[in-house]
Every structure is written in structure tokens, then in C-alpha cells.
Amino acid sequence: MSRRHRERTLIDGFLLLDKPAGVSSNNVLQQVRRLYDAEKAGHTGSLDPFATGLLPICFGQATKLGGFLLESDKRYQAQVLLGAQTTTGDPEGEVIATSDPSSVTREQIEAALLNLTGEIEQIPPMYSAIKQAGRHLYELAREGVEVDRAPRRVTIHELKLLDVDASGFSFEVFCSKGTYIRTLGEDLAALLGQRAHLIGLRRMETGPFKQVKMVTMADLHACNFNVERLNGLLMPLSAALGDWRRLDVDDFDAARLRRGLECGPYPQTEPGEVIVYGSHGLACSIAEVKANRRVGSKRWIGPEPSEEMLAATFAPRRH
């Protein structure tokens, strides 16, 4: 049977891809999906086409964690070119304003960084995927239309200067979800009385994936469609769960959670989000411990319980 007509492969896990520049995140996702011949795949948050770096690709059950990883903090390194502002805030746009950066000093840049640390407001760029009146802002921008955008609050946990040269500077930022690094670069330049755009952007970390070894497209192609070699590049679901609190339950309570029923109470567990693990030591649910210490599932991420166990949840538990 040809590859075109055979059933797609069922695989679970994360590929920590080093996205190349010059291609969209969705384009890369589709390339990787074809290489793995995977039935189900997604990613945990787009990078701009000109950007590089960490783009976790989710396969199978890992796609159920994608939405939660979108909420994670992220770390980037960015390079700012002073003296020219573009329509897009990056090299792909047209220059719309210029300035003379010759008098900018390292001390001035460091002071600007301090002013944009902590909780700040950002006005989303026109070239963004935010929808307004049912349309993406970037669609309006391509038509030459600019609309008012409400500012959004984001948190800059860390912001440090990496290097300064005659053309601009580079910085590293650890920030909350929803932070636009292109806008951050423009805002930093504005504090210096300058115009600017990013000429480099690389994502280093996202959520639980910190200081990881990334897989390149060249690494994937070198596997030559060998299933064992390709699967050897994947990280298990547990790699994304290290920062979460753990709650172990028996099969009965796991099956209740799968049916959308609460289980417990678990008096020794503090309220909040947890990862529930079943009796076989596998993560099975993202759940919330309520104030009364009962537990409800927010998203099932594990294997399906047997029909017998699911049916048993309608019967009283035997003690």
C-alpha cells in the first residue's frame, strides 16, 4: 500500500522544533506532520515567519495540552535595528519613519529597559492575528486600513540588555503570554526618541520547555522517514507536566473524571490545578481541586478507561 493511501500514524508526544526563518509556523507544522505521517498534530503558539527558535509540535494526546501551553510564559532574544520603523515591526514591512540613532548610549538603553519591566500595557500591532469586527487585524493592515486597538496588559518578568553596536542593540525578555516582542522593540526605541524594528527574533523557552535541545528540520530529514529514528526525537507527554502539582487516584476515580463526574474528596490536597495520574502511573487528566477538596476534570489527556471501569462509576464504591 502506498504512503498516500495507508492510514496515518497514531503517535503521542512533543517535538521541540527549532523553527527556521522565512516560513510560517503552520507551514512548518504541515511539513513535520507529513514527515511523521501523523494523524493528529498541532503547535503551542505561532512564531512570526522571520523568527526562529522553539516551536513545540504536539502529536496525538499531546495536542490536548496545546491550549494550556499557550498560556505559558516565554523567553525570547531579539535584535533591534535603530533608525527605521516599518509597517510590520520586522524586516518584512516597508519603512514608514526614520531617525538618527548616532547619539544613543548604552546607559540610555539600559534605563529604557527598566521602564518597561513589570506589568505594562501594549497596543497590539496591526500586523497581528487579533480579530476585530470579525476580521484579523493583519487582513485590514494588508488593505491599508488602520483601526484603533485597545491596549492589553502583559507582564515583563525579566528584560536585560545583551549587546549594543552602532546599528542598534539586542535584548532578552522573559514575558507573559500575549506579549508582542515587535511592539516591545518599538516601545523601547520610543523611550530613546528613536524609530526601530526587529531584525532578529528567537524563542528560547516556552512553559515547561526550558534550556532544551531543539530538533532542526535537517535532523528530521536525516531520519529519511525511518519511524524509529523519528520517534526517538520525540518527548513524552510527561515532559510538559513537570511544573504541575500531581494527584494520584485509583481507577474508579479516574473513570469518574473521564465521565465528567467529580471524585474525592482529597483532604490533603490544596485547591488549584493538578495533573491527575491513574493507577498505572500515566497522566490522565488536567483537573481542578475545589475548595471542598473534590476534584473535577478540565481536560482528559490520558488513555481511555475500559468499558467495565466506566460502567462501574455508576455503582457505589466498595470499601
mmCIF file of N, CA and C in Angstrom, residues 26-147:
data_model
loop_
_atom_site.group_PDB
_atom_site.id
_atom_site.type_symbol
_atom_site.label_atom_id
_atom_site.label_comp_id
_atom_site.label_asym_id
_atom_site.label_seq_id
_atom_site.Cartn_x
_atom_site.Cartn_y
_atom_site.Cartn_z
ATOM 1 N N ASN A 26 2.572 27.490 10.678
ATOM 2 C CA ASN A 26 1.657 26.482 10.155
ATOM 3 C C ASN A 26 2.287 25.706 9.006
ATOM 4 N N ASN A 27 3.075 26.388 8.181
ATOM 5 C CA ASN A 27 3.756 25.702 7.091
ATOM 6 C C ASN A 27 4.723 24.652 7.633
ATOM 7 N N VAL A 28 5.478 25.031 8.667
ATOM 8 C CA VAL A 28 6.416 24.095 9.282
ATOM 9 C C VAL A 28 5.662 22.922 9.901
ATOM 10 N N LEU A 29 4.553 23.236 10.568
ATOM 11 C CA LEU A 29 3.737 22.179 11.175
ATOM 12 C C LEU A 29 3.309 21.155 10.130
ATOM 13 N N GLN A 30 2.842 21.609 8.986
ATOM 14 C CA GLN A 30 2.393 20.685 7.949
ATOM 15 C C GLN A 30 3.551 19.861 7.386
ATOM 16 N N GLN A 31 4.733 20.480 7.259
ATOM 17 C CA GLN A 31 5.903 19.720 6.808
ATOM 18 C C GLN A 31 6.229 18.597 7.784
ATOM 19 N N VAL A 32 6.222 18.922 9.078
ATOM 20 C CA VAL A 32 6.556 17.929 10.107
ATOM 21 C C VAL A 32 5.491 16.839 10.155
ATOM 22 N N ARG A 33 4.253 17.249 10.033
ATOM 23 C CA ARG A 33 3.161 16.256 10.060
ATOM 24 C C ARG A 33 3.315 15.248 8.926
ATOM 25 N N ARG A 34 3.701 15.733 7.735
ATOM 26 C CA ARG A 34 3.898 14.818 6.604
ATOM 27 C C ARG A 34 5.091 13.891 6.847
ATOM 28 N N LEU A 35 6.164 14.433 7.419
ATOM 29 C CA LEU A 35 7.335 13.584 7.689
ATOM 30 C C LEU A 35 6.994 12.448 8.642
ATOM 31 N N TYR A 36 6.142 12.751 9.643
ATOM 32 C CA TYR A 36 5.743 11.729 10.615
ATOM 33 C C TYR A 36 4.521 10.941 10.150
ATOM 34 N N ASP A 37 3.900 11.403 9.068
ATOM 35 C CA ASP A 37 2.659 10.783 8.596
ATOM 36 C C ASP A 37 1.660 10.685 9.740
ATOM 37 N N ALA A 38 1.585 11.766 10.537
ATOM 38 C CA ALA A 38 0.815 11.753 11.784
ATOM 39 C C ALA A 38 -0.648 12.080 11.544
ATOM 40 N N GLU A 39 -1.508 11.385 12.252
ATOM 41 C CA GLU A 39 -2.944 11.619 12.123
ATOM 42 C C GLU A 39 -3.355 12.935 12.766
ATOM 43 N N LYS A 40 -2.750 13.261 13.912
ATOM 44 C CA LYS A 40 -3.173 14.444 14.656
ATOM 45 C C LYS A 40 -1.938 15.218 15.108
ATOM 46 N N ALA A 41 -1.882 16.508 14.746
ATOM 47 C CA ALA A 41 -0.724 17.326 15.116
ATOM 48 C C ALA A 41 -1.141 18.785 15.249
ATOM 49 N N GLY A 42 -0.417 19.518 16.081
ATOM 50 C CA GLY A 42 -0.659 20.942 16.274
ATOM 51 C C GLY A 42 0.584 21.570 16.875
ATOM 52 N N HIS A 43 0.522 22.883 17.145
ATOM 53 C CA HIS A 43 1.651 23.525 17.823
ATOM 54 C C HIS A 43 1.133 24.375 18.975
ATOM 55 N N THR A 44 2.038 24.879 19.792
ATOM 56 C CA THR A 44 1.642 25.537 21.044
ATOM 57 C C THR A 44 1.800 27.054 20.994
ATOM 58 N N GLY A 45 1.721 27.637 19.801
ATOM 59 C CA GLY A 45 1.817 29.087 19.705
ATOM 60 C C GLY A 45 2.713 29.514 18.567
ATOM 61 N N SER A 46 2.163 30.323 17.656
ATOM 62 C CA SER A 46 2.884 30.695 16.433
ATOM 63 C C SER A 46 4.091 31.581 16.707
ATOM 64 N N LEU A 47 5.071 31.448 15.835
ATOM 65 C CA LEU A 47 6.171 32.388 15.726
ATOM 66 C C LEU A 47 6.020 33.136 14.405
ATOM 67 N N ASP A 48 6.419 34.409 14.382
ATOM 68 C CA ASP A 48 6.392 35.169 13.143
ATOM 69 C C ASP A 48 7.255 34.473 12.092
ATOM 70 N N PRO A 49 6.915 34.613 10.808
ATOM 71 C CA PRO A 49 7.704 33.955 9.764
ATOM 72 C C PRO A 49 9.201 34.262 9.830
ATOM 73 N N PHE A 50 9.591 35.516 10.174
ATOM 74 C CA PHE A 50 11.014 35.849 10.197
ATOM 75 C C PHE A 50 11.721 35.322 11.444
ATOM 76 N N ALA A 51 10.932 34.871 12.447
ATOM 77 C CA ALA A 51 11.502 34.431 13.724
ATOM 78 C C ALA A 51 11.965 32.977 13.651
ATOM 79 N N THR A 52 12.848 32.631 14.581
ATOM 80 C CA THR A 52 13.342 31.262 14.701
ATOM 81 C C THR A 52 13.138 30.791 16.139
ATOM 82 N N GLY A 53 13.488 29.522 16.368
ATOM 83 C CA GLY A 53 13.514 29.034 17.739
ATOM 84 C C GLY A 53 12.421 28.047 18.087
ATOM 85 N N LEU A 54 12.180 27.916 19.358
ATOM 86 C CA LEU A 54 11.395 26.818 19.906
ATOM 87 C C LEU A 54 9.925 26.880 19.494
ATOM 88 N N LEU A 55 9.517 25.872 18.741
ATOM 89 C CA LEU A 55 8.128 25.697 18.352
ATOM 90 C C LEU A 55 7.740 24.257 18.685
ATOM 91 N N PRO A 56 7.181 24.026 19.871
ATOM 92 C CA PRO A 56 6.784 22.655 20.220
ATOM 93 C C PRO A 56 5.651 22.167 19.315
ATOM 94 N N ILE A 57 5.887 21.039 18.659
ATOM 95 C CA ILE A 57 4.868 20.394 17.840
ATOM 96 C C ILE A 57 4.249 19.268 18.666
ATOM 97 N N CYS A 58 2.922 19.255 18.754
ATOM 98 C CA CYS A 58 2.204 18.261 19.549
ATOM 99 C C CYS A 58 1.633 17.181 18.636
ATOM 100 N N PHE A 59 1.790 15.934 19.046
ATOM 101 C CA PHE A 59 1.195 14.820 18.320
ATOM 102 C C PHE A 59 0.225 14.070 19.227
ATOM 103 N N GLY A 60 -0.884 13.632 18.651
ATOM 104 C CA GLY A 60 -1.812 12.772 19.376
ATOM 105 C C GLY A 60 -2.341 13.388 20.646
ATOM 106 N N GLN A 61 -2.195 12.652 21.761
ATOM 107 C CA GLN A 61 -2.710 13.109 23.046
ATOM 108 C C GLN A 61 -2.070 14.414 23.488
ATOM 109 N N ALA A 62 -0.862 14.697 23.006
ATOM 110 C CA ALA A 62 -0.178 15.931 23.395
ATOM 111 C C ALA A 62 -0.921 17.169 22.899
ATOM 112 N N THR A 63 -1.737 17.029 21.832
ATOM 113 C CA THR A 63 -2.487 18.184 21.337
ATOM 114 C C THR A 63 -3.481 18.679 22.383
ATOM 115 N N LYS A 64 -3.875 17.803 23.305
ATOM 116 C CA LYS A 64 -4.814 18.215 24.353
ATOM 117 C C LYS A 64 -4.173 19.180 25.345
ATOM 118 N N LEU A 65 -2.846 19.216 25.347
ATOM 119 C CA LEU A 65 -2.128 20.125 26.241
ATOM 120 C C LEU A 65 -1.787 21.446 25.556
ATOM 121 N N GLY A 66 -2.003 21.510 24.246
ATOM 122 C CA GLY A 66 -1.604 22.690 23.493
ATOM 123 C C GLY A 66 -2.211 23.976 24.010
ATOM 124 N N GLY A 67 -3.514 23.955 24.307
ATOM 125 C CA GLY A 67 -4.186 25.158 24.790
ATOM 126 C C GLY A 67 -3.644 25.650 26.111
ATOM 127 N N PHE A 68 -3.264 24.712 26.979
ATOM 128 C CA PHE A 68 -2.722 25.101 28.279
ATOM 129 C C PHE A 68 -1.307 25.664 28.126
ATOM 130 N N LEU A 69 -0.539 25.116 27.182
ATOM 131 C CA LEU A 69 0.814 25.623 26.966
ATOM 132 C C LEU A 69 0.795 27.003 26.315
ATOM 133 N N LEU A 70 -0.284 27.317 25.588
ATOM 134 C CA LEU A 70 -0.419 28.659 25.014
ATOM 135 C C LEU A 70 -0.421 29.731 26.100
ATOM 136 N N GLU A 71 -0.887 29.351 27.294
ATOM 137 C CA GLU A 71 -0.982 30.297 28.401
ATOM 138 C C GLU A 71 0.359 30.515 29.105
ATOM 139 N N SER A 72 1.381 29.793 28.705
ATOM 140 C CA SER A 72 2.650 29.789 29.427
ATOM 141 C C SER A 72 3.480 31.046 29.176
ATOM 142 N N ASP A 73 4.388 31.332 30.125
ATOM 143 C CA ASP A 73 5.397 32.371 29.931
ATOM 144 C C ASP A 73 6.413 31.896 28.892
ATOM 145 N N LYS A 74 7.081 32.872 28.259
ATOM 146 C CA LYS A 74 8.028 32.544 27.204
ATOM 147 C C LYS A 74 9.273 33.425 27.313
ATOM 148 N N ARG A 75 10.377 32.922 26.770
ATOM 149 C CA ARG A 75 11.638 33.668 26.758
ATOM 150 C C ARG A 75 12.113 33.838 25.314
ATOM 151 N N TYR A 76 12.500 35.081 24.979
ATOM 152 C CA TYR A 76 12.962 35.400 23.632
ATOM 153 C C TYR A 76 14.278 36.166 23.690
ATOM 154 N N GLN A 77 15.015 36.102 22.594
ATOM 155 C CA GLN A 77 16.112 37.014 22.332
ATOM 156 C C GLN A 77 15.789 37.768 21.056
ATOM 157 N N ALA A 78 15.963 39.085 21.089
ATOM 158 C CA ALA A 78 15.576 39.928 19.962
ATOM 159 C C ALA A 78 16.686 40.899 19.610
ATOM 160 N N GLN A 79 16.776 41.230 18.333
ATOM 161 C CA GLN A 79 17.752 42.195 17.848
ATOM 162 C C GLN A 79 17.011 43.378 17.240
ATOM 163 N N VAL A 80 17.324 44.589 17.714
ATOM 164 C CA VAL A 80 16.647 45.811 17.298
ATOM 165 C C VAL A 80 17.560 46.625 16.394
ATOM 166 N N LEU A 81 17.022 47.030 15.247
ATOM 167 C CA LEU A 81 17.731 47.952 14.365
ATOM 168 C C LEU A 81 17.152 49.342 14.593
ATOM 169 N N LEU A 82 17.972 50.254 15.123
ATOM 170 C CA LEU A 82 17.528 51.623 15.355
ATOM 171 C C LEU A 82 17.608 52.440 14.066
ATOM 172 N N GLY A 83 16.718 53.433 13.965
ATOM 173 C CA GLY A 83 16.783 54.358 12.838
ATOM 174 C C GLY A 83 15.730 54.170 11.784
ATOM 175 N N ALA A 84 14.943 53.087 11.845
ATOM 176 C CA ALA A 84 13.923 52.854 10.820
ATOM 177 C C ALA A 84 12.766 52.051 11.395
ATOM 178 N N GLN A 85 11.567 52.569 11.256
ATOM 179 C CA GLN A 85 10.348 51.865 11.668
ATOM 180 C C GLN A 85 9.650 51.332 10.430
ATOM 181 N N THR A 86 9.152 50.099 10.502
ATOM 182 C CA THR A 86 8.467 49.501 9.358
ATOM 183 C C THR A 86 6.994 49.270 9.677
ATOM 184 N N THR A 87 6.220 49.012 8.633
ATOM 185 C CA THR A 87 4.780 48.785 8.795
ATOM 186 C C THR A 87 4.488 47.560 9.650
ATOM 187 N N THR A 88 5.372 46.574 9.609
ATOM 188 C CA THR A 88 5.137 45.315 10.317
ATOM 189 C C THR A 88 5.912 45.186 11.619
ATOM 190 N N GLY A 89 6.888 46.090 11.835
ATOM 191 C CA GLY A 89 7.734 45.973 13.016
ATOM 192 C C GLY A 89 8.856 44.975 12.845
ATOM 193 N N ASP A 90 9.025 44.473 11.626
ATOM 194 C CA ASP A 90 10.077 43.499 11.329
ATOM 195 C C ASP A 90 10.602 43.757 9.916
ATOM 196 N N PRO A 91 11.548 42.932 9.415
ATOM 197 C CA PRO A 91 12.157 43.221 8.104
ATOM 198 C C PRO A 91 11.213 43.065 6.922
ATOM 199 N N GLU A 92 10.041 42.452 7.120
ATOM 200 C CA GLU A 92 9.149 42.183 6.000
ATOM 201 C C GLU A 92 8.324 43.399 5.587
ATOM 202 N N GLY A 93 8.294 44.445 6.429
ATOM 203 C CA GLY A 93 7.470 45.607 6.134
ATOM 204 C C GLY A 93 8.220 46.709 5.413
ATOM 205 N N GLU A 94 7.467 47.734 5.029
ATOM 206 C CA GLU A 94 8.043 48.912 4.373
ATOM 207 C C GLU A 94 8.414 49.965 5.417
ATOM 208 N N VAL A 95 9.497 50.669 5.193
ATOM 209 C CA VAL A 95 9.932 51.718 6.117
ATOM 210 C C VAL A 95 8.946 52.884 6.045
ATOM 211 N N ILE A 96 8.453 53.296 7.235
ATOM 212 C CA ILE A 96 7.470 54.389 7.282
ATOM 213 C C ILE A 96 7.979 55.598 8.063
ATOM 214 N N ALA A 97 9.090 55.445 8.801
ATOM 215 C CA ALA A 97 9.651 56.578 9.551
ATOM 216 C C ALA A 97 11.100 56.273 9.870
ATOM 217 N N THR A 98 11.926 57.328 9.976
ATOM 218 C CA THR A 98 13.343 57.156 10.269
ATOM 219 C C THR A 98 13.779 58.086 11.394
ATOM 220 N N SER A 99 14.952 57.803 11.933
ATOM 221 C CA SER A 99 15.542 58.644 12.979
ATOM 222 C C SER A 99 17.048 58.481 12.927
ATOM 223 N N ASP A 100 17.753 59.350 13.668
ATOM 224 C CA ASP A 100 19.218 59.297 13.722
ATOM 225 C C ASP A 100 19.635 58.724 15.076
ATOM 226 N N PRO A 101 20.123 57.468 15.114
ATOM 227 C CA PRO A 101 20.462 56.824 16.379
ATOM 228 C C PRO A 101 21.905 57.056 16.841
ATOM 229 N N SER A 102 22.626 57.942 16.185
ATOM 230 C CA SER A 102 24.068 58.068 16.437
ATOM 231 C C SER A 102 24.396 58.509 17.857
ATOM 232 N N SER A 103 23.476 59.179 18.533
ATOM 233 C CA SER A 103 23.768 59.674 19.877
ATOM 234 C C SER A 103 23.269 58.763 20.994
ATOM 235 N N VAL A 104 22.637 57.643 20.657
ATOM 236 C CA VAL A 104 22.086 56.740 21.672
ATOM 237 C C VAL A 104 23.222 56.027 22.404
ATOM 238 N N THR A 105 23.148 56.005 23.741
ATOM 239 C CA THR A 105 24.191 55.368 24.555
ATOM 240 C C THR A 105 23.676 54.096 25.220
ATOM 241 N N ARG A 106 24.613 53.291 25.655
ATOM 242 C CA ARG A 106 24.260 52.065 26.370
ATOM 243 C C ARG A 106 23.474 52.383 27.639
ATOM 244 N N GLU A 107 23.863 53.424 28.335
ATOM 245 C CA GLU A 107 23.188 53.807 29.581
ATOM 246 C C GLU A 107 21.725 54.179 29.315
ATOM 247 N N GLN A 108 21.464 54.862 28.208
ATOM 248 C CA GLN A 108 20.093 55.226 27.852
ATOM 249 C C GLN A 108 19.250 53.977 27.554
ATOM 250 N N ILE A 109 19.858 53.016 26.874
ATOM 251 C CA ILE A 109 19.134 51.780 26.552
ATOM 252 C C ILE A 109 18.794 51.014 27.825
ATOM 253 N N GLU A 110 19.763 50.917 28.739
ATOM 254 C CA GLU A 110 19.522 50.203 29.995
ATOM 255 C C GLU A 110 18.426 50.868 30.813
ATOM 256 N N ALA A 111 18.368 52.193 30.799
ATOM 257 C CA ALA A 111 17.313 52.920 31.516
ATOM 258 C C ALA A 111 15.948 52.640 30.882
ATOM 259 N N ALA A 112 15.912 52.563 29.556
ATOM 260 C CA ALA A 112 14.658 52.270 28.860
ATOM 261 C C ALA A 112 14.152 50.875 29.212
ATOM 262 N N LEU A 113 15.066 49.917 29.320
ATOM 263 C CA LEU A 113 14.681 48.558 29.690
ATOM 264 C C LEU A 113 14.005 48.532 31.055
ATOM 265 N N LEU A 114 14.541 49.295 31.998
ATOM 266 C CA LEU A 114 13.962 49.332 33.340
ATOM 267 C C LEU A 114 12.539 49.878 33.320
ATOM 268 N N ASN A 115 12.280 50.828 32.429
ATOM 269 C CA ASN A 115 10.952 51.439 32.347
ATOM 270 C C ASN A 115 9.895 50.510 31.764
ATOM 271 N N LEU A 116 10.332 49.433 31.128
ATOM 272 C CA LEU A 116 9.370 48.509 30.535
ATOM 273 C C LEU A 116 9.411 47.136 31.195
ATOM 274 N N THR A 117 9.810 47.097 32.451
ATOM 275 C CA THR A 117 9.829 45.857 33.220
ATOM 276 C C THR A 117 8.646 45.855 34.182
ATOM 277 N N GLY A 118 8.055 44.674 34.374
ATOM 278 C CA GLY A 118 6.886 44.558 35.244
ATOM 279 C C GLY A 118 5.616 44.472 34.418
ATOM 280 N N GLU A 119 4.501 44.891 35.009
ATOM 281 C CA GLU A 119 3.227 44.874 34.292
ATOM 282 C C GLU A 119 3.112 46.145 33.461
ATOM 283 N N ILE A 120 2.916 45.975 32.168
ATOM 284 C CA ILE A 120 2.853 47.123 31.258
ATOM 285 C C ILE A 120 1.645 46.963 30.338
ATOM 286 N N GLU A 121 1.333 48.026 29.611
ATOM 287 C CA GLU A 121 0.291 47.981 28.601
ATOM 288 C C GLU A 121 0.920 48.036 27.219
ATOM 289 N N GLN A 122 0.409 47.213 26.325
ATOM 290 C CA GLN A 122 0.847 47.223 24.935
ATOM 291 C C GLN A 122 -0.358 47.425 24.023
ATOM 292 N N ILE A 123 -0.177 48.204 22.982
ATOM 293 C CA ILE A 123 -1.186 48.292 21.926
ATOM 294 C C ILE A 123 -0.806 47.267 20.862
ATOM 295 N N PRO A 124 -1.648 46.262 20.617
ATOM 296 C CA PRO A 124 -1.294 45.227 19.635
ATOM 297 C C PRO A 124 -0.999 45.827 18.271
ATOM 298 N N PRO A 125 -0.027 45.275 17.556
ATOM 299 C CA PRO A 125 0.289 45.790 16.222
ATOM 300 C C PRO A 125 -0.817 45.458 15.224
ATOM 301 N N MET A 126 -0.916 46.258 14.169
ATOM 302 C CA MET A 126 -1.895 45.962 13.137
ATOM 303 C C MET A 126 -1.592 44.619 12.475
ATOM 304 N N TYR A 127 -0.317 44.304 12.330
ATOM 305 C CA TYR A 127 0.026 43.002 11.758
ATOM 306 C C TYR A 127 0.053 41.961 12.878
ATOM 307 N N SER A 128 -1.152 41.558 13.306
ATOM 308 C CA SER A 128 -1.306 40.526 14.326
ATOM 309 C C SER A 128 -2.573 39.749 14.013
ATOM 310 N N ALA A 129 -2.726 38.599 14.669
ATOM 311 C CA ALA A 129 -3.858 37.710 14.378
ATOM 312 C C ALA A 129 -5.097 38.048 15.188
ATOM 313 N N ILE A 130 -5.043 39.102 15.996
ATOM 314 C CA ILE A 130 -6.212 39.501 16.779
ATOM 315 C C ILE A 130 -7.353 39.855 15.835
ATOM 316 N N LYS A 131 -8.556 39.463 16.229
ATOM 317 C CA LYS A 131 -9.730 39.777 15.411
ATOM 318 C C LYS A 131 -10.452 41.008 15.943
ATOM 319 N N GLN A 132 -10.919 41.822 15.027
ATOM 320 C CA GLN A 132 -11.717 42.988 15.372
ATOM 321 C C GLN A 132 -12.845 43.084 14.339
ATOM 322 N N ALA A 133 -14.067 43.142 14.837
ATOM 323 C CA ALA A 133 -15.246 43.154 13.955
ATOM 324 C C ALA A 133 -15.232 41.949 13.013
ATOM 325 N N GLY A 134 -14.768 40.818 13.553
ATOM 326 C CA GLY A 134 -14.802 39.582 12.781
ATOM 327 C C GLY A 134 -13.672 39.377 11.801
ATOM 328 N N ARG A 135 -12.702 40.295 11.761
ATOM 329 C CA ARG A 135 -11.601 40.160 10.818
ATOM 330 C C ARG A 135 -10.261 40.257 11.539
ATOM 331 N N HIS A 136 -9.268 39.494 11.046
ATOM 332 C CA HIS A 136 -7.927 39.593 11.596
ATOM 333 C C HIS A 136 -7.358 40.976 11.302
ATOM 334 N N LEU A 137 -6.623 41.517 12.278
ATOM 335 C CA LEU A 137 -6.015 42.832 12.067
ATOM 336 C C LEU A 137 -5.065 42.828 10.873
ATOM 337 N N TYR A 138 -4.329 41.720 10.684
ATOM 338 C CA TYR A 138 -3.375 41.713 9.573
ATOM 339 C C TYR A 138 -4.087 41.787 8.215
ATOM 340 N N GLU A 139 -5.330 41.288 8.154
ATOM 341 C CA GLU A 139 -6.086 41.399 6.903
ATOM 342 C C GLU A 139 -6.396 42.861 6.596
ATOM 343 N N LEU A 140 -6.806 43.590 7.643
ATOM 344 C CA LEU A 140 -7.087 45.015 7.472
ATOM 345 C C LEU A 140 -5.814 45.775 7.102
ATOM 346 N N ALA A 141 -4.704 45.417 7.784
ATOM 347 C CA ALA A 141 -3.435 46.102 7.523
ATOM 348 C C ALA A 141 -3.002 45.928 6.070
ATOM 349 N N ARG A 142 -3.199 44.739 5.520
ATOM 350 C CA ARG A 142 -2.811 44.492 4.127
ATOM 351 C C ARG A 142 -3.650 45.304 3.144
ATOM 352 N N GLU A 143 -4.832 45.727 3.600
ATOM 353 C CA GLU A 143 -5.691 46.562 2.772
ATOM 354 C C GLU A 143 -5.419 48.049 2.994
ATOM 355 N N GLY A 144 -4.434 48.346 3.855
ATOM 356 C CA GLY A 144 -4.092 49.728 4.138
ATOM 357 C C GLY A 144 -5.007 50.382 5.155
ATOM 358 N N VAL A 145 -5.764 49.575 5.892
ATOM 359 C CA VAL A 145 -6.701 50.092 6.889
ATOM 360 C C VAL A 145 -6.074 49.968 8.275
ATOM 361 N N GLU A 146 -6.126 51.046 9.038
ATOM 362 C CA GLU A 146 -5.664 51.011 10.423
ATOM 363 C C GLU A 146 -6.828 51.372 11.334
ATOM 364 N N VAL A 147 -7.028 50.575 12.382
ATOM 365 C CA VAL A 147 -8.131 50.796 13.312
ATOM 366 C C VAL A 147 -7.572 50.977 14.714
#
